[in-house]
PDB file of C-alpha atoms in Angstrom:
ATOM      1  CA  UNK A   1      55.580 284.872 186.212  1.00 40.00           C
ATOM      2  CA  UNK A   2      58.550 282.405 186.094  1.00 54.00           C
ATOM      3  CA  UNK A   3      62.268 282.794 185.084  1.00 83.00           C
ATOM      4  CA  UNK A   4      62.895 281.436 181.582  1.00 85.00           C
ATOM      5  CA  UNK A   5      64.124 278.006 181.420  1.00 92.00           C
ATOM      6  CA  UNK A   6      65.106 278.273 177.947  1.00 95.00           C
ATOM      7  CA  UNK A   7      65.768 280.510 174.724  1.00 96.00           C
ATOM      8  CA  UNK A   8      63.516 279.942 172.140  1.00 96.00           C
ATOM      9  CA  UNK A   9      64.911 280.786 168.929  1.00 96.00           C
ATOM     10  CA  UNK A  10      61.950 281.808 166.961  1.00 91.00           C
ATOM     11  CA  UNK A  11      59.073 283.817 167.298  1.00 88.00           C
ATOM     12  CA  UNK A  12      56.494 280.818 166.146  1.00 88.00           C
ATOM     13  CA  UNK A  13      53.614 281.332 168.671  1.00 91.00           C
ATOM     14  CA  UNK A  14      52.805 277.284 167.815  1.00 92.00           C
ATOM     15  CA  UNK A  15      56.102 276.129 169.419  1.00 94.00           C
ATOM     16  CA  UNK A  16      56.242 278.532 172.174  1.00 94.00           C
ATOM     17  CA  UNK A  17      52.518 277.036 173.191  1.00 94.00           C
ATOM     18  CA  UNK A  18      53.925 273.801 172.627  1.00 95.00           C
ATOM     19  CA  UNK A  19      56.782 274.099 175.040  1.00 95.00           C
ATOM     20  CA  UNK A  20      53.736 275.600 177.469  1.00 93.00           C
ATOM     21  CA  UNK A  21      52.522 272.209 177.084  1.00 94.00           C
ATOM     22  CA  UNK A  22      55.917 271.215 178.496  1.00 95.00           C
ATOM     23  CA  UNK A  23      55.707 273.902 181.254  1.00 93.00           C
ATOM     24  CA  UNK A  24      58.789 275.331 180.056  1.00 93.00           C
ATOM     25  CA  UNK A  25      58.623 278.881 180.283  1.00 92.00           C
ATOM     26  CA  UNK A  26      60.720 280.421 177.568  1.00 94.00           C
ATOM     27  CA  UNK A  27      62.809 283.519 176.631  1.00 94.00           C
ATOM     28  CA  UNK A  28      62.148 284.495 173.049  1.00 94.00           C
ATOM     29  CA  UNK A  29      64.516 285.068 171.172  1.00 93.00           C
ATOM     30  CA  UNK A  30      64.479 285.017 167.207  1.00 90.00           C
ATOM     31  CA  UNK A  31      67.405 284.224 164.649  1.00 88.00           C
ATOM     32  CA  UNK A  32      67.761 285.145 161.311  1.00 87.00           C
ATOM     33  CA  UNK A  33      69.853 282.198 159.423  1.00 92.00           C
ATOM     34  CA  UNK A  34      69.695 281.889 155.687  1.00 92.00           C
ATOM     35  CA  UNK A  35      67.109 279.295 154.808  1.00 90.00           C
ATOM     36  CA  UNK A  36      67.916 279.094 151.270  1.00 90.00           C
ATOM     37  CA  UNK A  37      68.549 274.648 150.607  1.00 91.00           C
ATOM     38  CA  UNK A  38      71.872 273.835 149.801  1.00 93.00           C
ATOM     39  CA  UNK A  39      72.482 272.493 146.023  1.00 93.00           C
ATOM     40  CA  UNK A  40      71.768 268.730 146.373  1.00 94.00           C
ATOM     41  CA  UNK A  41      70.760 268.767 150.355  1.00 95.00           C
ATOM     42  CA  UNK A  42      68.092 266.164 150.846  1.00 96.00           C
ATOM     43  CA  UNK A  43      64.878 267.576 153.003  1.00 96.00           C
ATOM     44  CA  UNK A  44      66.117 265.994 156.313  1.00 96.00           C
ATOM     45  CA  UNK A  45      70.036 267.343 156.414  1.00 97.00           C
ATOM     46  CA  UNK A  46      68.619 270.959 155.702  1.00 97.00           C
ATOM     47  CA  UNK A  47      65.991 271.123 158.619  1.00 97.00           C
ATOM     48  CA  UNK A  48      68.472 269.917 160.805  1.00 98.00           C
ATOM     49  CA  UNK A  49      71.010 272.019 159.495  1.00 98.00           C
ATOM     50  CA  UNK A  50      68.667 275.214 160.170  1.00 97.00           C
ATOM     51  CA  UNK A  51      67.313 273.588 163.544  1.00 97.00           C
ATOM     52  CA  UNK A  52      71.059 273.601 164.885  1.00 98.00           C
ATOM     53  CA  UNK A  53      71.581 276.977 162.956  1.00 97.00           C
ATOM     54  CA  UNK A  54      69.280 278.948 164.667  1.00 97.00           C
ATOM     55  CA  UNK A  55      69.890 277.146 168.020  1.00 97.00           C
ATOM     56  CA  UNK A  56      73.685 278.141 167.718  1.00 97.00           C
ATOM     57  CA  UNK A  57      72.687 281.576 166.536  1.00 96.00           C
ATOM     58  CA  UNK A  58      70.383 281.918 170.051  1.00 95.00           C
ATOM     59  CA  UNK A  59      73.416 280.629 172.476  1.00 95.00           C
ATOM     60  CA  UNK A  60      75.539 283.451 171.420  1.00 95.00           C
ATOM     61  CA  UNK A  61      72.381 285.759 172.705  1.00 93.00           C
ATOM     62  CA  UNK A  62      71.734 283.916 175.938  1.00 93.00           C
ATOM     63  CA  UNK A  63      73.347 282.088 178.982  1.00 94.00           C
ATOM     64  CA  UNK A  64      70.150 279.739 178.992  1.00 96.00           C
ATOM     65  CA  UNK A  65      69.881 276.537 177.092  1.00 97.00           C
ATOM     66  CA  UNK A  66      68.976 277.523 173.856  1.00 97.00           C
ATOM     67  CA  UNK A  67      66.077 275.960 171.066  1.00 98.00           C
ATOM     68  CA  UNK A  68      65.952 276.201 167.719  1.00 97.00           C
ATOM     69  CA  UNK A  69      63.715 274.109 165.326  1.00 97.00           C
ATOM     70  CA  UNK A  70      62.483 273.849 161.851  1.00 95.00           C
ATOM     71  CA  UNK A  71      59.601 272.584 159.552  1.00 95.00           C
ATOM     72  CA  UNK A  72      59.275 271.590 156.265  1.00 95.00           C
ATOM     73  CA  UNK A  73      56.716 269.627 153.976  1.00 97.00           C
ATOM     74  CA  UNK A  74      58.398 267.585 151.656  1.00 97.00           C
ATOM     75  CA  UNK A  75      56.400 266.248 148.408  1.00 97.00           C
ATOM     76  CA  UNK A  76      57.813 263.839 145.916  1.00 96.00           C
ATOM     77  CA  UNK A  77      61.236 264.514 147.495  1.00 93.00           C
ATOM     78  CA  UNK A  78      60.662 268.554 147.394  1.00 94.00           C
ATOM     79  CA  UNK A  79      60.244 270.568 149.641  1.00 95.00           C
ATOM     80  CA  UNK A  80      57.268 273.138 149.957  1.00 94.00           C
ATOM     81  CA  UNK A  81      58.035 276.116 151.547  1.00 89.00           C
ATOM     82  CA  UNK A  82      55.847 279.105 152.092  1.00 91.00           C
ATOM     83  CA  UNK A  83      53.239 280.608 149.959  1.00 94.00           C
ATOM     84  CA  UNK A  84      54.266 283.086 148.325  1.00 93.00           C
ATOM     85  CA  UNK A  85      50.710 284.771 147.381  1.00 95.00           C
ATOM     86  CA  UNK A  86      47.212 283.213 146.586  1.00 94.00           C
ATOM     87  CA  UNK A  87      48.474 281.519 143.567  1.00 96.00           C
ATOM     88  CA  UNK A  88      51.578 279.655 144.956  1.00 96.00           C
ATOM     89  CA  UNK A  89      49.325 278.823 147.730  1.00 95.00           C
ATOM     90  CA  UNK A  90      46.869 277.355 145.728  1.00 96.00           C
ATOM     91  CA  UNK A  91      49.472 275.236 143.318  1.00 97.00           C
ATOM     92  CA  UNK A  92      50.933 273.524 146.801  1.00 96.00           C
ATOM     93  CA  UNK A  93      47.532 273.196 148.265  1.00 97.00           C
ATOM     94  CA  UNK A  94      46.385 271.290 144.793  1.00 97.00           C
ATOM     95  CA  UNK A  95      49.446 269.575 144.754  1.00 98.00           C
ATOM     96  CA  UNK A  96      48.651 267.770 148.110  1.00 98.00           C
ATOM     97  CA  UNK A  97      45.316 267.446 147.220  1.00 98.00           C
ATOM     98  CA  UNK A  98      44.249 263.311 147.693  1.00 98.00           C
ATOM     99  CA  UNK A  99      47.763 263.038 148.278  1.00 98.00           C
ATOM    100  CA  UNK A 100      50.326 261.816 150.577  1.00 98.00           C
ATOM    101  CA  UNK A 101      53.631 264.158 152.207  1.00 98.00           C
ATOM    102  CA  UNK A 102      55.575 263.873 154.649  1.00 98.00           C
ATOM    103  CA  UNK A 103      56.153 266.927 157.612  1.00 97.00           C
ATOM    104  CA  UNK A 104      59.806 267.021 158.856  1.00 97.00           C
ATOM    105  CA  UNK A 105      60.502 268.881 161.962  1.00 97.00           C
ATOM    106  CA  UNK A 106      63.805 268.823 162.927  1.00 98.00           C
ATOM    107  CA  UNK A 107      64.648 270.569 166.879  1.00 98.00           C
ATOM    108  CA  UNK A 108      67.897 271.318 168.115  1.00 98.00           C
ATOM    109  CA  UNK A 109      68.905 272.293 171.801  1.00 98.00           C
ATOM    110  CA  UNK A 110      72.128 273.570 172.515  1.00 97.00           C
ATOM    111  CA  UNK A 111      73.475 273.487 176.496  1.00 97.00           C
ATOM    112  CA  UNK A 112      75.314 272.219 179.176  1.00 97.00           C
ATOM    113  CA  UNK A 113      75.758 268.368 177.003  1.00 97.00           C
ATOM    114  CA  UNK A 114      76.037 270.283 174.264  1.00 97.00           C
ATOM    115  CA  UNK A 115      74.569 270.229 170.625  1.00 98.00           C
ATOM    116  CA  UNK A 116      71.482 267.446 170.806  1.00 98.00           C
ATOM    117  CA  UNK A 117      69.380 266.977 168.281  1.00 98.00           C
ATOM    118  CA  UNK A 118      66.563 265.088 166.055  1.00 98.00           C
ATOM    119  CA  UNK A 119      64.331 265.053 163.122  1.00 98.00           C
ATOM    120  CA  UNK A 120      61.184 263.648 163.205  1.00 98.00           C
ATOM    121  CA  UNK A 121      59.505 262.723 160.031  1.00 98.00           C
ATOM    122  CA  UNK A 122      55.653 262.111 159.933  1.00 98.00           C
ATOM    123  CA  UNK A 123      53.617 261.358 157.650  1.00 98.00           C
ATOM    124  CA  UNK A 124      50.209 263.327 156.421  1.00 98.00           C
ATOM    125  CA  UNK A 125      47.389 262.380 153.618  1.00 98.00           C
ATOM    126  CA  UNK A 126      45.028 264.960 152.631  1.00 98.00           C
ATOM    127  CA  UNK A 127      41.645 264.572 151.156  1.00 98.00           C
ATOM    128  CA  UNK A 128      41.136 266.060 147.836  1.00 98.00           C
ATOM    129  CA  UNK A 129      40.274 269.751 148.249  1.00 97.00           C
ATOM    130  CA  UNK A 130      38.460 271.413 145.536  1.00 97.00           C
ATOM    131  CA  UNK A 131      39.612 274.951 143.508  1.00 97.00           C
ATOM    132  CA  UNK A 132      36.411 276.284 145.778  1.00 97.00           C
ATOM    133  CA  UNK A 133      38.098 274.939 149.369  1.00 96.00           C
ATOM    134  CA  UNK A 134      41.553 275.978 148.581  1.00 96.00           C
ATOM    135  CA  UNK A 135      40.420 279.712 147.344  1.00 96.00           C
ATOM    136  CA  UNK A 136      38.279 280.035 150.567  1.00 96.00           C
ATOM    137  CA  UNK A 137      40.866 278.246 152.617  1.00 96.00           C
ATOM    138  CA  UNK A 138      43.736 280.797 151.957  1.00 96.00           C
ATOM    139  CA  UNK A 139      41.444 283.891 152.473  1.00 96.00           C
ATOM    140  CA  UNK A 140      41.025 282.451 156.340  1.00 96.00           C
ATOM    141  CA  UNK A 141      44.015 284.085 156.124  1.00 95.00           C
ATOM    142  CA  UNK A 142      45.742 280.958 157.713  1.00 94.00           C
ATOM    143  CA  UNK A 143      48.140 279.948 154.746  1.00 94.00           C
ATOM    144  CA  UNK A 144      50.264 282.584 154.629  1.00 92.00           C
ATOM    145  CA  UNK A 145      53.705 282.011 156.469  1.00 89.00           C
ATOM    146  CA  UNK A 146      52.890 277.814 156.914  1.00 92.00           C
ATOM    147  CA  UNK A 147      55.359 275.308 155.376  1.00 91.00           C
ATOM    148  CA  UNK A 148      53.507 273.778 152.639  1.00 94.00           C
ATOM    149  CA  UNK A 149      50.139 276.303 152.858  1.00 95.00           C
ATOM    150  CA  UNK A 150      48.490 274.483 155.278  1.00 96.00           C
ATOM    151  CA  UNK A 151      48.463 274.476 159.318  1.00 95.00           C
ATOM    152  CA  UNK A 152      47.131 271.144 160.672  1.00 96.00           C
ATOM    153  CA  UNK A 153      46.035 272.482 164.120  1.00 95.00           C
ATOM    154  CA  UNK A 154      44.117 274.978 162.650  1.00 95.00           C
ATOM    155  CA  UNK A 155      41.330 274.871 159.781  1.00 95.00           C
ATOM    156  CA  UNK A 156      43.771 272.663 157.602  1.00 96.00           C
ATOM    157  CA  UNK A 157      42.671 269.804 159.881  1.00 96.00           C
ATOM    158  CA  UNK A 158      39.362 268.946 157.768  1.00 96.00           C
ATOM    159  CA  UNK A 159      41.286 268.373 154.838  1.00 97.00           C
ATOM    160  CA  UNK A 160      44.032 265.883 156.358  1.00 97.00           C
ATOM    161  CA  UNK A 161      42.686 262.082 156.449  1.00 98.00           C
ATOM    162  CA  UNK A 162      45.447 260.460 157.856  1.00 97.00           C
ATOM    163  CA  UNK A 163      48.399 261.104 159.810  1.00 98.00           C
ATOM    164  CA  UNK A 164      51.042 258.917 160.719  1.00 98.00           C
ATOM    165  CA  UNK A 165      53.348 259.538 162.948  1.00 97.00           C
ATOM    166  CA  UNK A 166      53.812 262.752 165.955  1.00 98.00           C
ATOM    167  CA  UNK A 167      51.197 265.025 165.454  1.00 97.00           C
ATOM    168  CA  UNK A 168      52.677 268.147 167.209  1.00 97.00           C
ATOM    169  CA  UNK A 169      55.707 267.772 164.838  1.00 97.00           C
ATOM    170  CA  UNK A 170      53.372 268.706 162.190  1.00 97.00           C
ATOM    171  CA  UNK A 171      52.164 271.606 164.197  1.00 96.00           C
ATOM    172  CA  UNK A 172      55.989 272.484 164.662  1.00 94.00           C
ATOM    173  CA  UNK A 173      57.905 270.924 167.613  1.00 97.00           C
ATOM    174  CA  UNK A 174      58.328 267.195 168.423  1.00 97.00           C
ATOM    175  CA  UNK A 175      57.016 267.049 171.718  1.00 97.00           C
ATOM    176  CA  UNK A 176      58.145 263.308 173.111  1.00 97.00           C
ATOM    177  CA  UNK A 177      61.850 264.069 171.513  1.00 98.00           C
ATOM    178  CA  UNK A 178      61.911 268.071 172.649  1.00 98.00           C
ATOM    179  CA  UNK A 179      61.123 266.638 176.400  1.00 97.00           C
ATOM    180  CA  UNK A 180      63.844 264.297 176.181  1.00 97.00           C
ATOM    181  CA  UNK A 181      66.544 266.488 174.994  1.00 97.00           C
ATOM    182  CA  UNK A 182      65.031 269.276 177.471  1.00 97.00           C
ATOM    183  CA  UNK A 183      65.711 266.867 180.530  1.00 96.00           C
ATOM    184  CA  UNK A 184      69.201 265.967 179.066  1.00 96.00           C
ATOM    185  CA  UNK A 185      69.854 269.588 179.112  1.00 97.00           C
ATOM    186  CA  UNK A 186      68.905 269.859 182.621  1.00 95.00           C
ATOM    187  CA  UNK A 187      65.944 272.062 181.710  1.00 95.00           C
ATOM    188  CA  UNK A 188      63.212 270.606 184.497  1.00 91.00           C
ATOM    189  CA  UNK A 189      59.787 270.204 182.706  1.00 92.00           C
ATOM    190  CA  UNK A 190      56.411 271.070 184.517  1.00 86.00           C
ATOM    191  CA  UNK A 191      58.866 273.510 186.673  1.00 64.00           C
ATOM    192  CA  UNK A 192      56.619 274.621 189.765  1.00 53.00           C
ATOM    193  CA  UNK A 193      53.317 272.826 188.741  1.00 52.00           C
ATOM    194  CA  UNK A 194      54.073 269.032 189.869  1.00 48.00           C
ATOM    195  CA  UNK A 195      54.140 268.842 194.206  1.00 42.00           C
TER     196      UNK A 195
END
């Protein structure tokens, strides 16, 4: 198995497989930080206020370059956090329903040329879901913990009919601005599968 490149600050099994895609093998490393918005913070200040957050919080913990990221859907200039039960699933889910919102993923890397970081907005339509879908959608048992109710990669994807913009920042981790800050860092990508 190789050495860990980097410190992931979260426990997301999405962006670790995501930085797999990478081949970046990764420390775990998970940060508590206070996600509650700030009183008048617009969507994209307060993921990359928790993105840096959490990366800061993981370079106190580690001598590797550290990564923290974070997610939210954002709909008519809210944002849409995570379900609390069936029924605040359900509202979201309804509210996105035919609907366009827009997935913010913000990443942060901490290291050697010090705080980098990015937020990547993309935008997602959904299809108009019925009551029916919605109910039998959350008892997959895939809502629960998702920004906005839904995951993308996973059964969520027959509901969304367009997407605009990076597709694995909706899954959780900006892949074409992670690599680039990663190789700023000094992190080498691929490590030990290129000749």
């Amino acid at each position: 198995m190789s050495h860990a490149a980097l410190c992931l600050a979260s426990a997301s099994p999405r962006r670790r497989e995501l930085l797999a895609t990478l081949g970046v093998p990764v420390r775990v490393q998970p940060c508590e930080v206070d996600e509650t918005p700030r009183t008048g913070e617009p969507p994209d200040a307060y993921v990359r206020r928790l993105a840096r957050a959490k990366a800061q919080a993981a370079a106190k913990l580690s001598t590797l370059p550290t990564l923290g990221a974070d997610t939210a859907v954002v709909l008519d200039g809210h944002i849409l956090g995570k379900p609390r039960d069936a029924d605040h699933a359900a509202d979201m889910l309804a509210a996105l329903s035919g609907r366009e919102h827009r997935a913010l993923t913000a990443v942060a890397v901490e290291g050697p040329a010090g705080m980098l970081s990015a937020c990547v907005t993309t935008r997602v339509r959904m299809r108009d879901m019925s009551p029916a879908e919605i109910s039998a959608y959350w008892h997959t048992g895939e809502p629960a913990g998702k920004a906005g109710g839904y995951a993308i990669q996973g059964f969520a994807g027959a509901f969304v009919s367009e997407i605009h913009g990076s597709y694995s920042a909706v899954v959780g981790l900006p892949l074409y601005e992670t690599a680039a800050m990663l190789r700023r860092q000094g992190v080498a990508l691929w490590h030990g599968a290129l000749p």
